[in-house]
mmCIF file of C-alpha atoms and ligand atoms in Angstrom:
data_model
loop_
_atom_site.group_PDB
_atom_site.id
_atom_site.type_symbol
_atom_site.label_atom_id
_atom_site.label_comp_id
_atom_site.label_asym_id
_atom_site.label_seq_id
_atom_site.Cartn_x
_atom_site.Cartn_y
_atom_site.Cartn_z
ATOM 1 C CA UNK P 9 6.665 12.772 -4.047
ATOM 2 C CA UNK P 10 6.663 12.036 -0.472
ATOM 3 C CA UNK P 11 8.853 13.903 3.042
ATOM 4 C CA UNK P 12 8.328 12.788 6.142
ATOM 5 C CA UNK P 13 9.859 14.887 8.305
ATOM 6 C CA UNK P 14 10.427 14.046 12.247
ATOM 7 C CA UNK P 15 7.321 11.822 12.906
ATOM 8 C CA UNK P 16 6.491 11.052 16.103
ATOM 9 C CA UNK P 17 3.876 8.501 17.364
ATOM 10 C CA UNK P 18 3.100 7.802 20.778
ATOM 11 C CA UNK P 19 0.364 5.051 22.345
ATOM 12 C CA UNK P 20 -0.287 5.831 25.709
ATOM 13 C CA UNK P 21 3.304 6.284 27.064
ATOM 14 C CA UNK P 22 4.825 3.950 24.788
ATOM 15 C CA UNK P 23 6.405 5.946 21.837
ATOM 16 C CA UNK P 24 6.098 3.806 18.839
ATOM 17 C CA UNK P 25 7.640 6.183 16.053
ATOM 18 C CA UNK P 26 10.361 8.513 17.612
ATOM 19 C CA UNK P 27 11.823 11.322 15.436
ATOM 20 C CA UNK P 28 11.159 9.333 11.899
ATOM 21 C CA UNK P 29 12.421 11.335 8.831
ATOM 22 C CA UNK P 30 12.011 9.551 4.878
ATOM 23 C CA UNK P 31 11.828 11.204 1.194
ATOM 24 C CA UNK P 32 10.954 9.027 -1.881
ATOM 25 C CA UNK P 33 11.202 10.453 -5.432
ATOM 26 C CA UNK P 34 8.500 9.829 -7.505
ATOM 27 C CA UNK P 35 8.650 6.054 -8.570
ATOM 28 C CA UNK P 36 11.463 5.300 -6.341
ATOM 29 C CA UNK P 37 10.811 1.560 -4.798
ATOM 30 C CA UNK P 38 11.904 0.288 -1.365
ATOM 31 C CA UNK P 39 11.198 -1.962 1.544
ATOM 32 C CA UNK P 40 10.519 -1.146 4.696
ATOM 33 C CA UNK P 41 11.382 -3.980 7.290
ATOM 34 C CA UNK P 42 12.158 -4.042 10.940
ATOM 35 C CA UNK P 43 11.092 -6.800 14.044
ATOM 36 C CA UNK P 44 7.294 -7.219 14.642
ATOM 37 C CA UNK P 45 5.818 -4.136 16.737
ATOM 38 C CA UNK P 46 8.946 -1.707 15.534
ATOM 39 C CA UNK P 47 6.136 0.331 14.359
ATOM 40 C CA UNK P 48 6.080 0.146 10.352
ATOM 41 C CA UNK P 49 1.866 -0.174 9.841
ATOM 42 C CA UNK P 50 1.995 2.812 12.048
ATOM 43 C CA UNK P 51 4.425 4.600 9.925
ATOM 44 C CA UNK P 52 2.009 3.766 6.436
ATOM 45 C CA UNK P 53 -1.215 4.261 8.379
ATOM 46 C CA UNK P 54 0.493 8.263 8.907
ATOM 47 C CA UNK P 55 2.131 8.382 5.539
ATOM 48 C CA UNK P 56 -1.340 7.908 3.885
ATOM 49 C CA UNK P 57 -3.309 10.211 6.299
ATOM 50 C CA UNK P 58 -5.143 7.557 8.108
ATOM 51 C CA UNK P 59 -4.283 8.877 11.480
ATOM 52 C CA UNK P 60 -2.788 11.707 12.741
ATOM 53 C CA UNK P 61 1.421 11.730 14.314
ATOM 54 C CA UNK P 62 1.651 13.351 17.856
ATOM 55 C CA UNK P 63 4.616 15.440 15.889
ATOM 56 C CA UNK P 64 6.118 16.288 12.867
ATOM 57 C CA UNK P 65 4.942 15.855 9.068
ATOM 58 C CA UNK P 66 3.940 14.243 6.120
ATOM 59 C CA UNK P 67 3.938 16.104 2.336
ATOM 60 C CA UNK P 68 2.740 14.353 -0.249
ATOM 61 C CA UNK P 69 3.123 15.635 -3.243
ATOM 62 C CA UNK P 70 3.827 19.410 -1.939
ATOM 63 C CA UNK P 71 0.571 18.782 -0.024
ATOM 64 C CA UNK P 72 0.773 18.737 4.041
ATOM 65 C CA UNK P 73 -1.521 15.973 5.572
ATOM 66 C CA UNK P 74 -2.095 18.152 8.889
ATOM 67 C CA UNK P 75 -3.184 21.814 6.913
ATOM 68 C CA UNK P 76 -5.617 19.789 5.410
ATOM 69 C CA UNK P 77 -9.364 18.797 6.985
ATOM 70 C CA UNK P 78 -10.743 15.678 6.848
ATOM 71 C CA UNK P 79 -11.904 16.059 3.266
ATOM 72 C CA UNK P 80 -8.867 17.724 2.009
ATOM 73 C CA UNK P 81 -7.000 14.446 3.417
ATOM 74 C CA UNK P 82 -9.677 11.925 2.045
ATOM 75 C CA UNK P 83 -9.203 13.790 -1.339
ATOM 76 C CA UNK P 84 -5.258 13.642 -0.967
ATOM 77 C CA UNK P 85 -5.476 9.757 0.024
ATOM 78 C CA UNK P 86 -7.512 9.321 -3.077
ATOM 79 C CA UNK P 87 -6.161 11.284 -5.892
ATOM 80 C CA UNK P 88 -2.180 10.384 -4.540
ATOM 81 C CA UNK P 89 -2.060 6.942 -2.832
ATOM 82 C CA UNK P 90 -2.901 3.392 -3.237
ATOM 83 C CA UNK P 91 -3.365 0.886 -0.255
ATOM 84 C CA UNK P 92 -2.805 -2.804 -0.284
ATOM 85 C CA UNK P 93 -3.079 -4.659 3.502
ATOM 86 C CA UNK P 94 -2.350 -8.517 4.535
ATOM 87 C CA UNK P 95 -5.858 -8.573 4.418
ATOM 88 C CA UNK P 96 -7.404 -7.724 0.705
ATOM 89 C CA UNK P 97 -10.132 -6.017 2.168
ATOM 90 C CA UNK P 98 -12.241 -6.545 -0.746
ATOM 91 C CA UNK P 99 -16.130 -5.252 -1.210
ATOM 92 C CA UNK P 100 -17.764 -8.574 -0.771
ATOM 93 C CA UNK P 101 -21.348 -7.547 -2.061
ATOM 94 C CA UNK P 102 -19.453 -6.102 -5.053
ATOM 95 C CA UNK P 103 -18.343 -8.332 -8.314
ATOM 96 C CA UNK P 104 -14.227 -8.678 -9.133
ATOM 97 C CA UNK P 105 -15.034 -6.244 -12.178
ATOM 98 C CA UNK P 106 -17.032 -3.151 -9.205
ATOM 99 C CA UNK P 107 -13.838 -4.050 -7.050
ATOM 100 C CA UNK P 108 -11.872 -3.239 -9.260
ATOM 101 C CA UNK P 109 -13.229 -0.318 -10.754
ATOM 102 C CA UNK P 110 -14.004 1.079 -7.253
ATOM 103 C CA UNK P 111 -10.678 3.338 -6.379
ATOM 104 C CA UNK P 112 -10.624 4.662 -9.647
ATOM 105 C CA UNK P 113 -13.929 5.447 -9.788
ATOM 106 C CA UNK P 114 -13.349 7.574 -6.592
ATOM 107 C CA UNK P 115 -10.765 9.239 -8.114
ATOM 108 C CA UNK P 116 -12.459 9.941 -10.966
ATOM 109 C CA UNK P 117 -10.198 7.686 -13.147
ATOM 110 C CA UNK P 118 -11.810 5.225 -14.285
ATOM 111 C CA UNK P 119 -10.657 3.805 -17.597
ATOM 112 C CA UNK P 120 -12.275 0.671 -18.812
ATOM 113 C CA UNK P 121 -9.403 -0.027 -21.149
ATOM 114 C CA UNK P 122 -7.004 0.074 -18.070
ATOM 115 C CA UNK P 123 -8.922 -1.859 -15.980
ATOM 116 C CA UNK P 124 -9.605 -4.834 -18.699
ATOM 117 C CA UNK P 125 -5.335 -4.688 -19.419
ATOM 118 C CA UNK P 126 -4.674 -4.974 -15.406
ATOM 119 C CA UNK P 127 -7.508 -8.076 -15.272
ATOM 120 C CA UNK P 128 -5.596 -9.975 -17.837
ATOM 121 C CA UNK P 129 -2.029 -9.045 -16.414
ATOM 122 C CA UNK P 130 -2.981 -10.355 -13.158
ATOM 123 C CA UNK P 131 -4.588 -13.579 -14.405
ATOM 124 C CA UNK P 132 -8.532 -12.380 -13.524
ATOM 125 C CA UNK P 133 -9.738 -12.632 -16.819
ATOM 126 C CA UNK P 134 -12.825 -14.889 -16.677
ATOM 127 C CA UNK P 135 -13.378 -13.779 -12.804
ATOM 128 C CA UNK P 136 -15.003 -10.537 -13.520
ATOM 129 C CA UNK P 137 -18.417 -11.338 -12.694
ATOM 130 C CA UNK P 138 -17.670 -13.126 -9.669
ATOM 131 C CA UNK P 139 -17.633 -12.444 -5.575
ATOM 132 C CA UNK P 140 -14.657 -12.218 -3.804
ATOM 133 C CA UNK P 141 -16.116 -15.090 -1.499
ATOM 134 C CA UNK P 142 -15.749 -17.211 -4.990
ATOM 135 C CA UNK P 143 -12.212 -16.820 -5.411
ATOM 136 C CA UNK P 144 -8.839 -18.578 -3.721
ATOM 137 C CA UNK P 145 -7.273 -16.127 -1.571
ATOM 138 C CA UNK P 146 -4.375 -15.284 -4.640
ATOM 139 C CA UNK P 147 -6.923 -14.744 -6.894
ATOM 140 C CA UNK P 148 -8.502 -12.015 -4.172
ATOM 141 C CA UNK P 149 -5.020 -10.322 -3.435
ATOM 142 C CA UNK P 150 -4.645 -10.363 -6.897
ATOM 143 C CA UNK P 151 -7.864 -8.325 -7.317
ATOM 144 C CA UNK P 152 -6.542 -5.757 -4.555
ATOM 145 C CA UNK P 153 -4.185 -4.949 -6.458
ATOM 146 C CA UNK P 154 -5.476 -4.422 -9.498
ATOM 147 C CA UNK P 155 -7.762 -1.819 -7.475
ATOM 148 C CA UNK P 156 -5.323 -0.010 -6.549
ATOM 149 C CA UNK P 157 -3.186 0.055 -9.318
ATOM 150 C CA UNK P 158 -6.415 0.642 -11.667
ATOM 151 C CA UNK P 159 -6.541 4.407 -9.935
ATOM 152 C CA UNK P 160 -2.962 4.772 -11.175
ATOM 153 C CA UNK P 161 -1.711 6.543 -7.878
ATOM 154 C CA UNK P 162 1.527 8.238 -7.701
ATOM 155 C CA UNK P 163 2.188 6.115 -4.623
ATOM 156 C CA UNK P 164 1.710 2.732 -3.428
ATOM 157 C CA UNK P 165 1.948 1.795 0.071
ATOM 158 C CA UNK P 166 1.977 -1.656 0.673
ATOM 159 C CA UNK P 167 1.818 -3.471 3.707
ATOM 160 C CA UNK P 168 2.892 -7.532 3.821
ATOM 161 C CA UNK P 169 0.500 -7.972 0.786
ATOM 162 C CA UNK P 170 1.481 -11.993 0.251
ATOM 163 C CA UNK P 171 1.590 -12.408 3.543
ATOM 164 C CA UNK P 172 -1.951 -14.269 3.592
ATOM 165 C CA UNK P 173 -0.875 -16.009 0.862
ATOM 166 C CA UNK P 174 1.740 -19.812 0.870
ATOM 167 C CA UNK P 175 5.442 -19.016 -0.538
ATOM 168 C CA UNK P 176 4.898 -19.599 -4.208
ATOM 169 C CA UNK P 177 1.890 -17.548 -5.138
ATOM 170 C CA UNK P 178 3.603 -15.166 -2.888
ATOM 171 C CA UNK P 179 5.828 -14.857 -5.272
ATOM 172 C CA UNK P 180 4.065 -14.690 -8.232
ATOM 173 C CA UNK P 181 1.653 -12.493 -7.068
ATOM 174 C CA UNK P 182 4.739 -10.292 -6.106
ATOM 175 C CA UNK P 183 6.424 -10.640 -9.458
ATOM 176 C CA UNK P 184 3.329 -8.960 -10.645
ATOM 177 C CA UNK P 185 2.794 -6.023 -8.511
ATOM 178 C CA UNK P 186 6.769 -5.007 -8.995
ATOM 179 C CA UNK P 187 6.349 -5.630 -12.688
ATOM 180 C CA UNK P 188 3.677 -3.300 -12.517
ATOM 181 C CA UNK P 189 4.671 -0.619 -10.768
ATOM 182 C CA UNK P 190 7.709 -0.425 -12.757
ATOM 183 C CA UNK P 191 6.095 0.056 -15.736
ATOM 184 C CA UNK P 192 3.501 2.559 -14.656
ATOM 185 C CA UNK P 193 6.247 4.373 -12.851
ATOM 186 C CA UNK P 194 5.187 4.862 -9.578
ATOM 187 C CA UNK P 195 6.397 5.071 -5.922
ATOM 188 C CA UNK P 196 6.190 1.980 -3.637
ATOM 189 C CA UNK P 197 6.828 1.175 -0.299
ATOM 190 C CA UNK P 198 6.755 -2.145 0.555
ATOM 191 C CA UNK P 199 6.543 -3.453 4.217
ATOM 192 C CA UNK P 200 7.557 -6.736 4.188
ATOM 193 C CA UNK P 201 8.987 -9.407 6.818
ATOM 194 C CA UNK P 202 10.914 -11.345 4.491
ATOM 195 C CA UNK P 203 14.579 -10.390 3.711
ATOM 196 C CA UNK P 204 14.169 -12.756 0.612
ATOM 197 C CA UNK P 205 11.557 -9.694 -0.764
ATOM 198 C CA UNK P 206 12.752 -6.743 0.895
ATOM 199 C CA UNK P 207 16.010 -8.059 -1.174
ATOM 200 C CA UNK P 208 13.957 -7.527 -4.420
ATOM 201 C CA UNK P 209 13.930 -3.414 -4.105
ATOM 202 C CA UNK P 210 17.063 -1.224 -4.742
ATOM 203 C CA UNK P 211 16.501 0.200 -1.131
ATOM 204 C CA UNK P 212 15.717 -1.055 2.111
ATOM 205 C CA UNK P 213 14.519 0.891 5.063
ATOM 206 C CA UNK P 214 15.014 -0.361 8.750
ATOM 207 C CA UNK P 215 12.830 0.491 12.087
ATOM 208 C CA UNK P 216 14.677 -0.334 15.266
ATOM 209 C CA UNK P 217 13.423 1.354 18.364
ATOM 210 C CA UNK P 218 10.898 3.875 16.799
ATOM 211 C CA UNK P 219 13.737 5.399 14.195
ATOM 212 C CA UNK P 220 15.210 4.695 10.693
ATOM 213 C CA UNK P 221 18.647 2.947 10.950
HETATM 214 N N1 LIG T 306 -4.330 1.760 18.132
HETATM 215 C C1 LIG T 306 -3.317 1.384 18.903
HETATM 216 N N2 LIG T 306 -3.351 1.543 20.250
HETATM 217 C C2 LIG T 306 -2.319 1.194 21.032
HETATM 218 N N3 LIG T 306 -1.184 0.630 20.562
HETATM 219 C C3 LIG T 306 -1.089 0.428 19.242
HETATM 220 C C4 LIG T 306 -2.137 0.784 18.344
HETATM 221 N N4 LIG T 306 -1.748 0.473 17.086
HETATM 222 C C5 LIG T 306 -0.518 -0.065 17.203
HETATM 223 N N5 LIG T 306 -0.126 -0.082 18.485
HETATM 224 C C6 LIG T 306 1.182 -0.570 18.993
HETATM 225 O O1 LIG T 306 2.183 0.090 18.255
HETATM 226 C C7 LIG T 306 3.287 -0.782 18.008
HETATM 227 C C8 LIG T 306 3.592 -0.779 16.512
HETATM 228 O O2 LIG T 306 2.558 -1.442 15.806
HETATM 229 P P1 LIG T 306 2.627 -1.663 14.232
HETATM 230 O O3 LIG T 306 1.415 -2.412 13.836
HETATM 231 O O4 LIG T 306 2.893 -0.364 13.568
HETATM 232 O O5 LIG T 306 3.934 -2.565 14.120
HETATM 233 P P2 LIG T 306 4.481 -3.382 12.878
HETATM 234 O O6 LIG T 306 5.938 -3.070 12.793
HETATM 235 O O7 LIG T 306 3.674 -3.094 11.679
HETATM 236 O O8 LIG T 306 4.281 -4.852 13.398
HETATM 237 P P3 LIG T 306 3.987 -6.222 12.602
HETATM 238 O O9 LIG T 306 5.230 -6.491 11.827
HETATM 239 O O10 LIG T 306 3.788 -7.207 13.707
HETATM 240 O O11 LIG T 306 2.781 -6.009 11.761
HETATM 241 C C9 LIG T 306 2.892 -2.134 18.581
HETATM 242 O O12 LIG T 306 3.508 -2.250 19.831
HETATM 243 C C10 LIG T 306 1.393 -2.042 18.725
HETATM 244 O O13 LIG T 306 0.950 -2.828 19.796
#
């Protein structure tokens, strides 16, 4: 599903990612921890083609991010990955229901079935016709997710997605996104900052000094 082969990353003369090699099997789960700055944003941002390594390469599903132009690697992000940040980076002009139907939309997914099931999994039934400006910041993170898993990628990347949110609906809101990708099989990687989590997934990744211990 996913090789990274010998990533490098460099800011300026700091190197951020230095020599980074990782393969995940399609719906294989882990965690992906390390100190703050060690460079694991960086590492998602280049896993799902939203910038470019100084060296070495990501396949995604047999496809190479750097053969591919800016359109093929838009199209790849789309049709293979799903993306959920700190921040839930919802569409604020757009009601819970558009959100959610947006990514899969794009994809050219959509399934209104789906999308009604993942509403009422996640506790958003009721919220449909609502702004994201309307809702407690669970309820929001809770609607990222559901975008993301409405597309029904192959891969999920996701970076400290409770981290906006206090300890308890952390958890819950956690409980549901493992539960979910479980069931619809796919790949996650979750960057987290809490051992407690990263604890959760049957493998744990570590950046130290721009490599994988
Ligand atoms: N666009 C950029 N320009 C220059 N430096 C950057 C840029 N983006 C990130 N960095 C630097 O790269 C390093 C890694 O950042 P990154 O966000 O990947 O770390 P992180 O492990 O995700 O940290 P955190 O846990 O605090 O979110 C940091 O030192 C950061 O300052």
């Amino acid at each position: 599903m996913l090789d990274v082969q010998n990533l490098t990353k460099r800011y300026g003369a700091l190197t951020i990612l230095d020599g980074v090699s990782l393969t995940l099997g399609a719906g294989e789960t882990m965690a992906l921890v390390g100190e703050s700055g060690s460079g694991k944003s960086t590492l998602l941002h280049l896993i799902a083609g939203l910038d470019a390594p100084d060296a070495g390469r990501v396949v995604l599903d047999g496809r190479e991010l750097a053969a591919l132009d800016d359109a093929g690697r838009a199209a790849a992000r789309r049709d293979l990955v799903g993306l959920v940040f700190q921040q839930f980076n919802l569409v604020q002009s757009l009601t819970v229901a558009q959100n959610i139907a947006l990514q899969a939309r794009l994809a050219g997914r959509h399934d209104a079935g789906r999308a009604a099931r993942l509403s009422e999994r996640l506790g958003l039934t009721g919220l449909e016709a609502r702004f994201p400006e309307q809702l407690s910041g669970g309820q929001q993170q809770r609607v990222a997710i559901a975008r993301a898993l409405a597309a029904a990628p192959p891969l999920l990347l996701a970076d400290e997605p409770t981290g906006n949110l206090d300890e308890a609906t952390g958890d819950r809101v956690m409980d549901l996104l493992l539960e979910l990708v479980a069931e619809a099989g796919m790949a996650l990687i979750l960057v987290t900052h809490s051992p407690r989590l990263a604890g959760r997934l049957r493998r744990v990744e570590r950046l130290h000094a721009g490599r994988l211990e």
